[in-house]
Coordinates of C-alpha atoms in Angstrom, one line a residue:
Chain A
X1 CA -61.9 109.8 -19.7
X2 CA -61.2 113.4 -18.7
X3 CA -63.2 116.1 -20.5
X4 CA -62.5 119.8 -20.8
X5 CA -64.5 122.5 -22.5
X6 CA -63.0 125.8 -23.4
X7 CA -65.1 128.9 -23.9
X8 CA -63.8 132.0 -25.7
X9 CA -64.7 134.4 -28.5
X10 CA -64.1 134.1 -32.2
X11 CA -60.5 135.3 -32.9
X12 CA -59.1 134.4 -29.5
X13 CA -57.5 131.2 -30.7
X14 CA -59.6 128.7 -28.9
X15 CA -59.2 126.1 -31.6
X16 CA -55.4 126.6 -31.6
X17 CA -55.4 126.3 -27.8
X18 CA -57.2 123.0 -28.0
X19 CA -54.8 121.8 -30.7
X20 CA -51.7 122.8 -28.8
X21 CA -52.9 121.3 -25.6
X22 CA -53.9 118.1 -27.4
X23 CA -50.4 117.9 -29.0
X24 CA -48.7 118.3 -25.6
X25 CA -50.9 115.7 -24.0
X26 CA -50.2 113.3 -26.9
X27 CA -46.5 113.7 -26.2
X28 CA -47.2 112.9 -22.6
X29 CA -48.6 109.5 -23.8
X30 CA -52.3 110.2 -23.7
X31 CA -55.0 109.6 -26.2
X32 CA -56.6 112.9 -27.1
X33 CA -59.6 114.3 -29.1
X34 CA -60.4 117.9 -29.8
X35 CA -63.9 118.8 -30.9
X36 CA -64.3 122.5 -31.9
X37 CA -67.7 124.0 -32.2
X38 CA -67.8 127.1 -34.4
X39 CA -71.4 128.2 -33.9
X40 CA -72.0 131.2 -36.2
X41 CA -68.3 131.5 -37.3
X42 CA -67.9 135.2 -36.6
X43 CA -65.2 137.2 -34.9
X44 CA -66.3 138.2 -31.3
X45 CA -69.1 135.6 -31.1
X46 CA -68.9 133.0 -28.3
X47 CA -67.0 129.9 -29.5
X48 CA -66.1 126.7 -27.7
X49 CA -64.0 123.5 -28.1
X50 CA -64.0 120.3 -26.2
X51 CA -60.8 118.4 -25.5
X52 CA -60.9 114.8 -24.3
X53 CA -58.1 112.9 -22.7
X54 CA -57.9 109.2 -22.0
X55 CA -55.6 106.2 -21.7
X56 CA -57.4 104.3 -24.5
X57 CA -58.7 105.4 -28.0
X58 CA -61.7 107.7 -27.7
X59 CA -65.0 106.6 -29.3
X60 CA -67.1 109.5 -28.1
X61 CA -68.0 112.0 -30.9
X62 CA -70.9 113.8 -29.3
X63 CA -70.7 117.2 -27.7
X64 CA -69.4 117.8 -24.2
X65 CA -72.1 118.5 -21.6
X66 CA -70.5 117.6 -18.3
X67 CA -66.8 118.5 -18.5
X68 CA -64.6 117.9 -15.5
X69 CA -62.7 121.1 -16.4
X70 CA -64.4 124.3 -17.7
X71 CA -62.0 126.9 -19.2
X72 CA -63.1 130.6 -19.5
X73 CA -60.9 132.8 -21.7
X74 CA -62.8 135.7 -20.3
X75 CA -64.6 135.7 -16.9
X76 CA -67.7 137.2 -18.5
X77 CA -68.2 133.9 -20.3
X78 CA -69.2 132.2 -17.0
X79 CA -73.0 132.3 -17.6
X80 CA -72.5 130.7 -21.1
X81 CA -70.1 128.1 -19.7
X82 CA -72.3 127.1 -16.8
X83 CA -75.4 127.2 -19.1
X84 CA -73.8 124.6 -21.3
X85 CA -73.2 122.3 -18.3
X86 CA -70.4 121.1 -16.1
X87 CA -69.7 118.0 -14.1
X88 CA -70.9 118.0 -10.5
X89 CA -67.3 118.0 -9.2
X90 CA -66.1 120.1 -12.1
X91 CA -63.5 122.8 -11.7
X92 CA -63.3 126.1 -13.5
X93 CA -60.2 127.8 -14.8
X94 CA -60.5 131.5 -15.8
X95 CA -58.4 134.2 -17.1
X96 CA -58.5 137.0 -14.6
X97 CA -56.9 138.6 -11.5
X98 CA -59.9 138.0 -9.1
X99 CA -61.7 134.8 -8.3
X100 CA -65.1 134.2 -9.7
X101 CA -68.0 134.4 -7.2
X102 CA -68.9 130.7 -7.4
X103 CA -68.8 127.7 -5.0
X104 CA -67.0 125.4 -7.4
X105 CA -63.3 124.8 -7.1
X106 CA -61.4 127.1 -9.4
X107 CA -58.0 128.0 -10.7
X108 CA -57.0 131.5 -11.8
X109 CA -54.4 132.8 -14.2
X110 CA -53.8 136.4 -15.4
X111 CA -53.4 135.4 -19.0
X112 CA -54.1 138.9 -20.3
X113 CA -51.4 140.4 -18.1
X114 CA -48.9 137.7 -19.1
X115 CA -49.7 138.2 -22.8
X116 CA -49.1 142.0 -22.4
X117 CA -45.8 141.4 -20.5
X118 CA -44.7 138.9 -23.1
X119 CA -45.4 141.1 -26.2
X120 CA -48.1 138.7 -27.4
X121 CA -50.2 141.5 -28.8
X122 CA -51.8 141.3 -32.3
X123 CA -53.7 144.2 -33.7
X124 CA -53.7 145.9 -30.3
X125 CA -55.3 142.9 -28.6
X126 CA -53.4 140.7 -26.1
X127 CA -53.3 137.1 -27.4
X128 CA -54.1 134.9 -24.5
X129 CA -54.3 131.3 -25.8
X130 CA -50.7 130.4 -25.2
X131 CA -50.8 131.7 -21.6
X132 CA -53.9 129.7 -21.1
X133 CA -52.1 126.7 -22.6
X134 CA -49.3 127.0 -19.9
X135 CA -51.9 127.1 -17.1
X136 CA -53.9 124.2 -18.4
X137 CA -50.8 122.0 -18.9
X138 CA -49.8 122.7 -15.2
X139 CA -53.3 121.7 -14.1
X140 CA -53.2 118.5 -16.2
X141 CA -49.7 117.8 -14.9
X142 CA -48.2 117.8 -18.4
X143 CA -44.4 118.4 -17.9
X144 CA -43.4 121.9 -19.2
X145 CA -40.7 120.7 -21.6
X146 CA -43.4 119.0 -23.6
X147 CA -45.3 122.3 -23.8
X148 CA -42.2 124.0 -24.9
X149 CA -41.5 121.4 -27.6
X150 CA -45.1 121.7 -28.8
X151 CA -44.8 125.5 -29.2
X152 CA -41.5 125.2 -30.9
X153 CA -43.0 122.8 -33.4
X154 CA -45.9 125.2 -34.1
X155 CA -43.9 128.4 -34.7
X156 CA -40.5 129.5 -36.0
X157 CA -37.8 130.4 -33.4
X158 CA -38.6 134.2 -33.4
X159 CA -42.3 133.7 -32.8
X160 CA -41.9 130.7 -30.5
X161 CA -39.7 132.4 -28.0
X162 CA -42.2 135.0 -26.6
X163 CA -44.8 132.2 -26.6
X164 CA -42.6 129.8 -24.6
X165 CA -41.9 132.6 -22.2
X166 CA -45.6 133.4 -21.7
X167 CA -46.5 129.7 -21.3
X168 CA -43.8 129.3 -18.7
X169 CA -45.0 132.3 -16.8
X170 CA -48.6 131.0 -16.6
X171 CA -47.4 127.5 -15.9
X172 CA -45.7 128.8 -12.9
X173 CA -48.2 131.4 -11.8
X174 CA -51.6 129.7 -12.2
X175 CA -53.1 129.5 -8.7
X176 CA -55.8 127.4 -7.1
X177 CA -58.6 129.3 -5.3
X178 CA -60.0 127.8 -2.1
X179 CA -62.7 129.3 0.1
X180 CA -62.4 132.6 -1.9
X181 CA -58.7 132.9 -1.1
X182 CA -55.9 132.5 -3.7
X183 CA -53.2 129.9 -3.0
X184 CA -49.9 129.4 -4.8
Chain B
X1 CA -43.9 105.6 -38.1
X2 CA -45.0 108.4 -35.9
X3 CA -48.4 109.2 -34.5
X4 CA -49.7 112.7 -35.1
X5 CA -52.6 114.7 -33.8
X6 CA -54.6 116.3 -36.6
X7 CA -58.0 116.7 -38.1
X8 CA -59.9 114.3 -40.4
X9 CA -59.4 116.8 -43.3
X10 CA -55.7 116.8 -42.6
X11 CA -55.6 113.0 -42.5
X12 CA -57.4 113.0 -45.9
X13 CA -55.0 115.5 -47.5
X14 CA -51.9 113.8 -46.2
X15 CA -53.1 110.5 -47.7
X16 CA -53.8 112.1 -51.0
X17 CA -50.3 113.5 -51.0
X18 CA -48.8 110.1 -50.2
X19 CA -50.9 108.5 -52.9
X20 CA -49.0 110.4 -55.6
X21 CA -52.0 112.0 -57.1
X22 CA -51.2 113.7 -60.4
X23 CA -54.0 116.2 -60.6
X24 CA -56.5 117.9 -58.3
X25 CA -59.4 120.2 -58.9
X26 CA -61.6 121.3 -56.0
X27 CA -64.0 124.1 -55.0
X28 CA -64.2 125.2 -51.4
X29 CA -67.2 124.4 -49.4
X30 CA -67.7 124.0 -45.6
X31 CA -66.6 121.7 -44.0
X32 CA -64.4 120.4 -46.8
X33 CA -62.5 123.6 -47.5
X34 CA -59.3 122.8 -45.6
X35 CA -58.7 119.6 -47.7
X36 CA -58.5 121.7 -50.8
X37 CA -56.4 124.3 -49.0
X38 CA -53.9 121.8 -47.6
X39 CA -53.5 120.1 -51.0
X40 CA -53.0 123.5 -52.7
X41 CA -50.4 124.4 -50.2
X42 CA -48.5 121.1 -50.5
X43 CA -48.4 121.7 -54.3
X44 CA -47.5 125.3 -53.8
X45 CA -44.6 124.5 -51.5
X46 CA -43.3 121.8 -53.8
X47 CA -44.0 119.0 -51.2
X48 CA -46.4 117.4 -53.7
X49 CA -45.8 117.0 -57.4
X50 CA -49.2 117.5 -58.9
X51 CA -51.3 120.0 -60.9
X52 CA -54.0 122.0 -59.1
X53 CA -56.7 123.5 -61.1
X54 CA -58.8 126.2 -59.3
X55 CA -62.3 126.0 -60.7
X56 CA -65.5 128.1 -60.3
X57 CA -67.7 125.2 -59.2
X58 CA -68.0 121.6 -58.2
X59 CA -69.5 120.7 -61.5
X60 CA -66.3 121.9 -63.1
X61 CA -64.1 120.3 -60.5
X62 CA -65.5 116.8 -61.2
X63 CA -65.5 117.5 -65.0
X64 CA -61.9 118.6 -64.9
X65 CA -60.6 115.6 -63.0
X66 CA -62.7 113.3 -65.1
X67 CA -61.1 114.7 -68.2
X68 CA -57.6 114.3 -66.6
X69 CA -58.5 110.7 -65.8
X70 CA -59.3 109.9 -69.4
X71 CA -55.7 110.8 -70.3
X72 CA -54.3 108.6 -67.7
X73 CA -53.8 110.8 -64.6
X74 CA -54.5 109.7 -61.0
X75 CA -56.9 112.4 -59.8
X76 CA -58.7 113.7 -56.7
X77 CA -61.4 116.1 -55.6
X78 CA -63.2 116.8 -52.4
X79 CA -66.6 118.3 -51.7
X80 CA -69.6 118.4 -49.3
X81 CA -73.3 118.7 -49.4
X82 CA -74.6 121.2 -52.1
X83 CA -71.3 120.8 -53.8
X84 CA -71.8 117.1 -54.2
X85 CA -75.3 117.6 -55.4
X86 CA -74.1 120.2 -58.0
X87 CA -71.8 117.4 -59.3
X88 CA -74.6 114.9 -59.8
X89 CA -74.6 114.9 -63.6
X90 CA -70.8 114.3 -63.8
X91 CA -71.0 111.7 -60.9
X92 CA -73.1 109.5 -63.3
X93 CA -70.7 110.4 -66.2
X94 CA -67.6 109.3 -64.3
X95 CA -69.1 106.0 -63.3
X96 CA -70.5 105.2 -66.7
X97 CA -67.2 106.2 -68.2
X98 CA -65.5 103.7 -65.9
X99 CA -63.0 106.4 -64.6
X100 CA -61.1 105.4 -61.4
X101 CA -61.7 108.7 -59.6
X102 CA -61.4 109.1 -55.9
X103 CA -63.4 111.8 -54.2
X104 CA -63.7 112.7 -50.5
X105 CA -67.1 113.8 -49.4
X106 CA -67.3 115.5 -46.0
X107 CA -70.8 114.6 -45.1
X108 CA -73.1 117.6 -44.4
X109 CA -76.9 118.2 -44.4
X110 CA -78.5 119.6 -47.6
X111 CA -80.7 122.6 -48.2
X112 CA -83.4 123.8 -47.6
X113 CA -83.1 125.0 -44.8
X114 CA -79.4 125.8 -44.9
X115 CA -77.4 123.8 -42.4
X116 CA -73.6 123.3 -42.0
X117 CA -73.6 120.2 -39.8
X118 CA -73.4 116.5 -40.4
X119 CA -75.8 114.0 -41.8
X120 CA -75.6 111.6 -44.7
X121 CA -78.3 113.0 -47.0
X122 CA -75.8 114.3 -49.5
X123 CA -74.0 111.0 -50.3
X124 CA -77.1 108.9 -49.8
X125 CA -78.7 111.0 -52.6
X126 CA -75.9 109.7 -54.9
X127 CA -76.4 106.0 -54.1
X128 CA -77.6 105.0 -57.5
X129 CA -74.9 106.7 -59.5
X130 CA -72.6 103.7 -59.7
X131 CA -69.9 104.8 -57.3
X132 CA -68.4 102.8 -54.5
X133 CA -69.1 104.5 -51.1
X134 CA -67.0 104.1 -48.0
X135 CA -67.9 105.6 -44.6
X136 CA -65.1 106.2 -42.2
X137 CA -65.4 106.5 -38.4
X138 CA -62.0 107.8 -37.3
X139 CA -59.2 110.0 -38.7
X140 CA -57.0 106.9 -38.9
X141 CA -59.6 105.2 -41.0
X142 CA -60.0 108.3 -43.3
X143 CA -56.2 108.2 -43.9
X144 CA -56.1 104.5 -44.6
X145 CA -59.2 104.4 -46.7
X146 CA -57.9 106.9 -49.3
X147 CA -55.2 104.3 -50.3
X148 CA -57.7 101.5 -50.4
X149 CA -60.0 103.7 -52.5
X150 CA -57.4 104.2 -55.2
X151 CA -56.4 100.5 -55.1
X152 CA -60.1 99.4 -55.6
X153 CA -60.9 102.2 -58.1
X154 CA -58.0 101.4 -60.4
X155 CA -58.5 97.6 -60.2
X156 CA -62.2 97.8 -61.1
X157 CA -62.5 101.1 -63.1
X158 CA -65.2 102.1 -60.7
X159 CA -65.0 105.6 -59.0
X160 CA -64.9 105.7 -55.2
X161 CA -66.4 108.2 -52.8
X162 CA -64.7 108.3 -49.3
X163 CA -67.3 109.8 -46.9
X164 CA -66.7 111.1 -43.4
X165 CA -68.7 113.2 -41.0
X166 CA -68.5 117.0 -41.2
X167 CA -66.9 118.7 -38.1
X168 CA -67.2 115.5 -35.9
X169 CA -64.3 114.1 -37.9
X170 CA -63.3 116.8 -40.5
X171 CA -62.5 119.3 -37.8
X172 CA -61.9 117.0 -34.8
X173 CA -58.3 116.2 -34.0
X174 CA -57.5 112.6 -33.2
X175 CA -54.2 110.8 -33.1
X176 CA -53.4 108.7 -36.2
X177 CA -50.4 106.8 -37.5
X178 CA -48.8 107.8 -40.8
X179 CA -47.5 105.0 -43.0
X180 CA -44.0 105.0 -44.5
X181 CA -44.0 106.2 -48.1
X182 CA -42.3 103.0 -49.3
X183 CA -45.0 100.9 -47.8
X184 CA -47.7 103.1 -49.5
X185 CA -45.8 102.8 -52.8
X186 CA -45.7 99.0 -52.4
X187 CA -49.5 98.9 -51.8
X188 CA -50.3 101.5 -54.4
X189 CA -47.8 101.5 -57.3
X190 CA -48.1 104.3 -59.9
X191 CA -51.3 104.2 -61.9
X192 CA -51.1 102.4 -65.2
X193 CA -54.4 102.9 -67.1
X194 CA -55.7 100.1 -69.3
X195 CA -56.5 102.8 -72.0
X196 CA -56.1 106.5 -72.3
X197 CA -57.1 109.2 -74.7
X198 CA -54.1 110.1 -76.8
X199 CA -53.6 111.5 -80.3
X200 CA -51.7 108.4 -81.3
X201 CA -54.4 106.1 -80.0
X202 CA -57.1 107.9 -82.0
X203 CA -60.0 106.4 -80.0
X204 CA -62.9 108.3 -78.5
X205 CA -64.6 108.4 -75.1
X206 CA -68.3 108.3 -74.2
X207 CA -69.6 108.3 -77.7
X208 CA -73.3 108.1 -78.7
X209 CA -74.6 104.6 -78.3
X210 CA -77.8 102.9 -79.5
X211 CA -79.5 100.6 -77.0
X212 CA -77.9 97.4 -78.3
X213 CA -74.5 98.9 -77.3
X214 CA -75.7 100.8 -74.3
X215 CA -77.4 97.8 -72.6
X216 CA -74.3 95.5 -72.5
X217 CA -72.1 98.4 -71.2
X218 CA -74.6 99.1 -68.4
X219 CA -75.0 95.4 -67.6
X220 CA -71.2 95.0 -67.3
X221 CA -71.0 98.1 -65.1
X222 CA -73.6 96.8 -62.8
X223 CA -71.9 93.3 -62.6
X224 CA -68.5 94.8 -62.0
X225 CA -69.7 97.0 -59.2
X226 CA -71.1 94.0 -57.4
X227 CA -67.7 92.3 -57.7
X228 CA -65.9 95.2 -56.0
X229 CA -67.0 93.9 -52.5
X230 CA -64.6 91.0 -52.9
X231 CA -61.8 93.4 -54.1
X232 CA -62.3 95.6 -51.0
X233 CA -62.0 92.6 -48.7
X234 CA -58.9 91.4 -50.5
X235 CA -57.1 94.8 -50.5
X236 CA -58.1 95.5 -46.9
X237 CA -56.3 92.3 -45.9
X238 CA -53.3 93.2 -48.1
X239 CA -53.1 96.7 -46.5
X240 CA -53.4 95.1 -43.0
X241 CA -50.5 92.8 -43.7
X242 CA -48.3 95.7 -44.8
X243 CA -49.3 98.2 -42.1
X244 CA -51.1 96.4 -39.3
X245 CA -54.0 98.8 -39.7
X246 CA -57.4 97.2 -39.7
X247 CA -60.9 98.8 -39.6
X248 CA -62.9 95.8 -40.7
X249 CA -63.8 94.8 -44.3
X250 CA -67.3 95.6 -45.4
X251 CA -68.6 95.6 -41.8
X252 CA -66.8 96.1 -38.5
X253 CA -68.6 94.1 -35.8
X254 CA -68.3 95.0 -32.2
X255 CA -68.9 92.4 -29.4
X256 CA -70.3 89.7 -31.7
X257 CA -70.0 87.0 -29.0
X258 CA -73.4 85.6 -28.2
X259 CA -75.1 88.7 -29.7
X260 CA -78.8 88.6 -30.6
X261 CA -79.4 92.4 -31.1
X262 CA -77.4 94.2 -33.7
X263 CA -77.2 98.0 -33.9
X264 CA -76.4 98.9 -37.5
X265 CA -75.1 102.4 -38.3
X266 CA -72.4 104.2 -40.3
X267 CA -69.7 106.9 -39.7
X268 CA -68.8 108.5 -36.4
X269 CA -72.2 107.5 -34.9
X270 CA -71.1 103.9 -35.2
X271 CA -68.0 104.6 -33.1
X272 CA -70.1 106.1 -30.3
X273 CA -72.6 103.2 -30.8
X274 CA -69.9 100.9 -29.3
X275 CA -70.3 102.7 -26.0
X276 CA -74.1 102.3 -26.3
X277 CA -73.6 98.5 -26.9
X278 CA -71.5 98.3 -23.7
X279 CA -74.3 100.0 -21.8
X280 CA -76.9 97.6 -23.2
X281 CA -74.6 94.6 -22.4
X282 CA -74.4 95.8 -18.8
X283 CA -78.2 95.7 -18.6
X284 CA -78.0 92.0 -19.8
X285 CA -79.1 92.8 -23.4
X286 CA -76.9 90.7 -25.8
X287 CA -76.1 93.6 -28.1
X288 CA -73.5 94.1 -30.8
X289 CA -72.4 97.0 -32.9
X290 CA -72.6 96.6 -36.6
X291 CA -70.7 99.4 -38.4
X292 CA -71.2 99.5 -42.2
X293 CA -68.0 100.6 -43.9
X294 CA -69.1 100.1 -47.5
X295 CA -72.6 101.2 -48.4
X296 CA -72.1 100.6 -52.2
X297 CA -71.9 97.9 -53.2
X298 CA -74.3 97.0 -50.4
X299 CA -73.0 93.9 -48.6
X300 CA -76.3 92.1 -48.3
X301 CA -74.9 88.5 -48.2
X302 CA -72.3 89.5 -45.6
X303 CA -75.1 91.1 -43.5
X304 CA -77.1 87.9 -43.7
X305 CA -74.1 85.8 -42.6
X306 CA -73.4 87.9 -39.5
X307 CA -77.0 87.7 -38.1
X308 CA -77.8 84.5 -36.2
X309 CA -81.2 82.8 -36.2
X310 CA -83.9 85.0 -34.6
X311 CA -81.6 88.1 -34.4
X312 CA -83.0 91.6 -34.0
X313 CA -81.5 94.2 -36.3
X314 CA -81.9 97.8 -35.2
X315 CA -81.0 100.3 -38.0
X316 CA -79.9 103.8 -37.2
X317 CA -80.1 106.1 -40.3
X318 CA -78.5 109.5 -40.5
X319 CA -80.5 110.2 -43.6
X320 CA -84.1 110.1 -44.8
X321 CA -85.3 108.0 -47.7
X322 CA -88.3 110.3 -48.3
X323 CA -91.5 108.5 -49.1
X324 CA -90.4 105.1 -47.6
X325 CA -91.1 105.9 -44.0
X326 CA -87.5 105.3 -43.0
X327 CA -83.9 105.8 -43.9
X328 CA -81.9 104.4 -46.8
X329 CA -79.9 101.9 -44.6
X330 CA -83.2 100.4 -43.4
X331 CA -84.5 100.0 -46.9
X332 CA -81.2 98.5 -48.1
X333 CA -81.0 96.1 -45.1
X334 CA -84.6 94.9 -45.6
X335 CA -84.1 94.5 -49.3
X336 CA -80.9 92.5 -48.8
X337 CA -82.5 90.2 -46.2
X338 CA -85.9 89.7 -47.8
X339 CA -84.8 86.9 -50.1
X340 CA -82.2 85.4 -47.7
X341 CA -83.9 85.3 -44.3
X342 CA -87.3 84.8 -42.8
X343 CA -86.3 84.5 -39.2
X344 CA -85.2 88.0 -38.3
X345 CA -86.8 91.1 -36.8
X346 CA -85.9 94.5 -38.2
X347 CA -86.6 98.0 -36.9
X348 CA -85.3 101.4 -37.9
X349 CA -84.9 105.0 -36.7
X350 CA -83.9 108.2 -38.4
X351 CA -81.7 110.4 -36.2
X352 CA -78.8 112.8 -36.1
X353 CA -80.0 114.9 -39.0
X354 CA -78.4 118.4 -39.4
X355 CA -75.8 117.6 -36.7
X356 CA -78.3 116.6 -34.1
X357 CA -76.1 115.4 -31.3
X358 CA -76.0 111.7 -30.6
X359 CA -74.5 110.8 -27.2
X360 CA -74.2 107.1 -26.4
X361 CA -77.0 107.2 -23.7
X362 CA -79.4 108.6 -26.4
X363 CA -78.4 105.9 -28.8
X364 CA -78.9 103.2 -26.2
X365 CA -82.4 104.7 -25.3
X366 CA -83.4 104.6 -29.0
X367 CA -82.2 101.0 -29.2
X368 CA -84.4 100.1 -26.2
X369 CA -87.4 101.8 -27.9
X370 CA -86.9 99.9 -31.2
X371 CA -86.6 96.6 -29.3
X372 CA -90.0 97.3 -27.8
X373 CA -91.5 97.8 -31.2
X374 CA -90.3 94.4 -32.5
X375 CA -90.8 92.5 -29.3

């Protein structure tokens, strides 16, 4: 079983991100489970969701303490993410333009930049969950057409289009960071 | 039919829609709210042909669907925690009135102190109200159990509560298979009540009774509830033949082969318990998982049949039977086994209250500790 834990803030669409990623993975033939944790249920507060992937039905219902993949919607969530635990060989994926100062293997995607470029702005705020979806699908090796299909099932054509475009940009632009240097 | 990924609450709402329910009344409470919301939106969009009555409280929600049931409607409500407790008076009323209601209860801790997360104190507190109680352990099981609940309720005139764990199932997305509408319709044809309040009938409902009338009514109610265990087994098989879906009948036993130590629990904890059983087996402990699906009527004879000579029964309660020193499941198991068996060892543990997290390693550790106690 592969475990992922996503850290974000209330209002960023963490639960929707987990849902969309789960749906794309299901299309790719995997068993999935999403387990949101709402905490204090308040906009701006730190929220998290676990997503589990497996080849057989998932029996685990407890929280995720040692995810193989830790996702940070904002880089300033790093202390909270690490505080909640990560697997020894776990990798971190963050939204940002600069690598995190950590020893762990990490991936980087400029989800905020992609959201702004793709007109995914709601109430003046860039909406980054779909860009993060694209990046995570690439890392999980989920074929992009399944991501596109998932987005098109979620929203009507008009709303789906910028989301598909944003997901594709991040699918293509997410980069692995090794030894402090960014690689394509 | 296709497999979809959705929450336990969505699985429940989709099943209620497919069950052709006529009337729904519900009051929002975390973590049940999205069931009421989804059903309201199905009705609003015309996807579901039913009446939705918005009410100001859970007491009214259950009163309203009880009234609708007396005129022959197939009805539904959903609640959690304090909402269920607020219904308590009408919960008795519906059972005594022999109304075939179905209610989903999304299990959540009760006050005080305030807590949003799962345990079974809410539904366990209703154990002596005369309702059948199911506990589901997956979103698929929630979906399938709603149909079974109507089938059993309408065949026995006993109301049914379908319980599942708050957040761990209600808000957790898992894949589940929908069943074709024509298969559902075959399993669960339209409800035809044996009686209904109607001006032409001229009868009354729940009238004042002296003890010589009250006693036989109560006696028959108690006997009929005991008989629903066999109905549940029969209809579970029937549903399996139609759909291929099987979650066990009254119990679901995991790794029964050569087992001597049985880990008894309910709900999502019982799913994770299977991993704990695997861990114990690897250590050479002949463990089995015993998941109780039906808490009322309590399947005491079946429990006795499952346990071999000299077996150890370890009971994991996600509730507290205050004043007994243990949980309700422990009391029930001991009560059921006392007259039937004298060659068993039983130990119990209360855990997982207020959403306390229960990873498999922790469950296995608690099992080892209990085995030490009854060694």
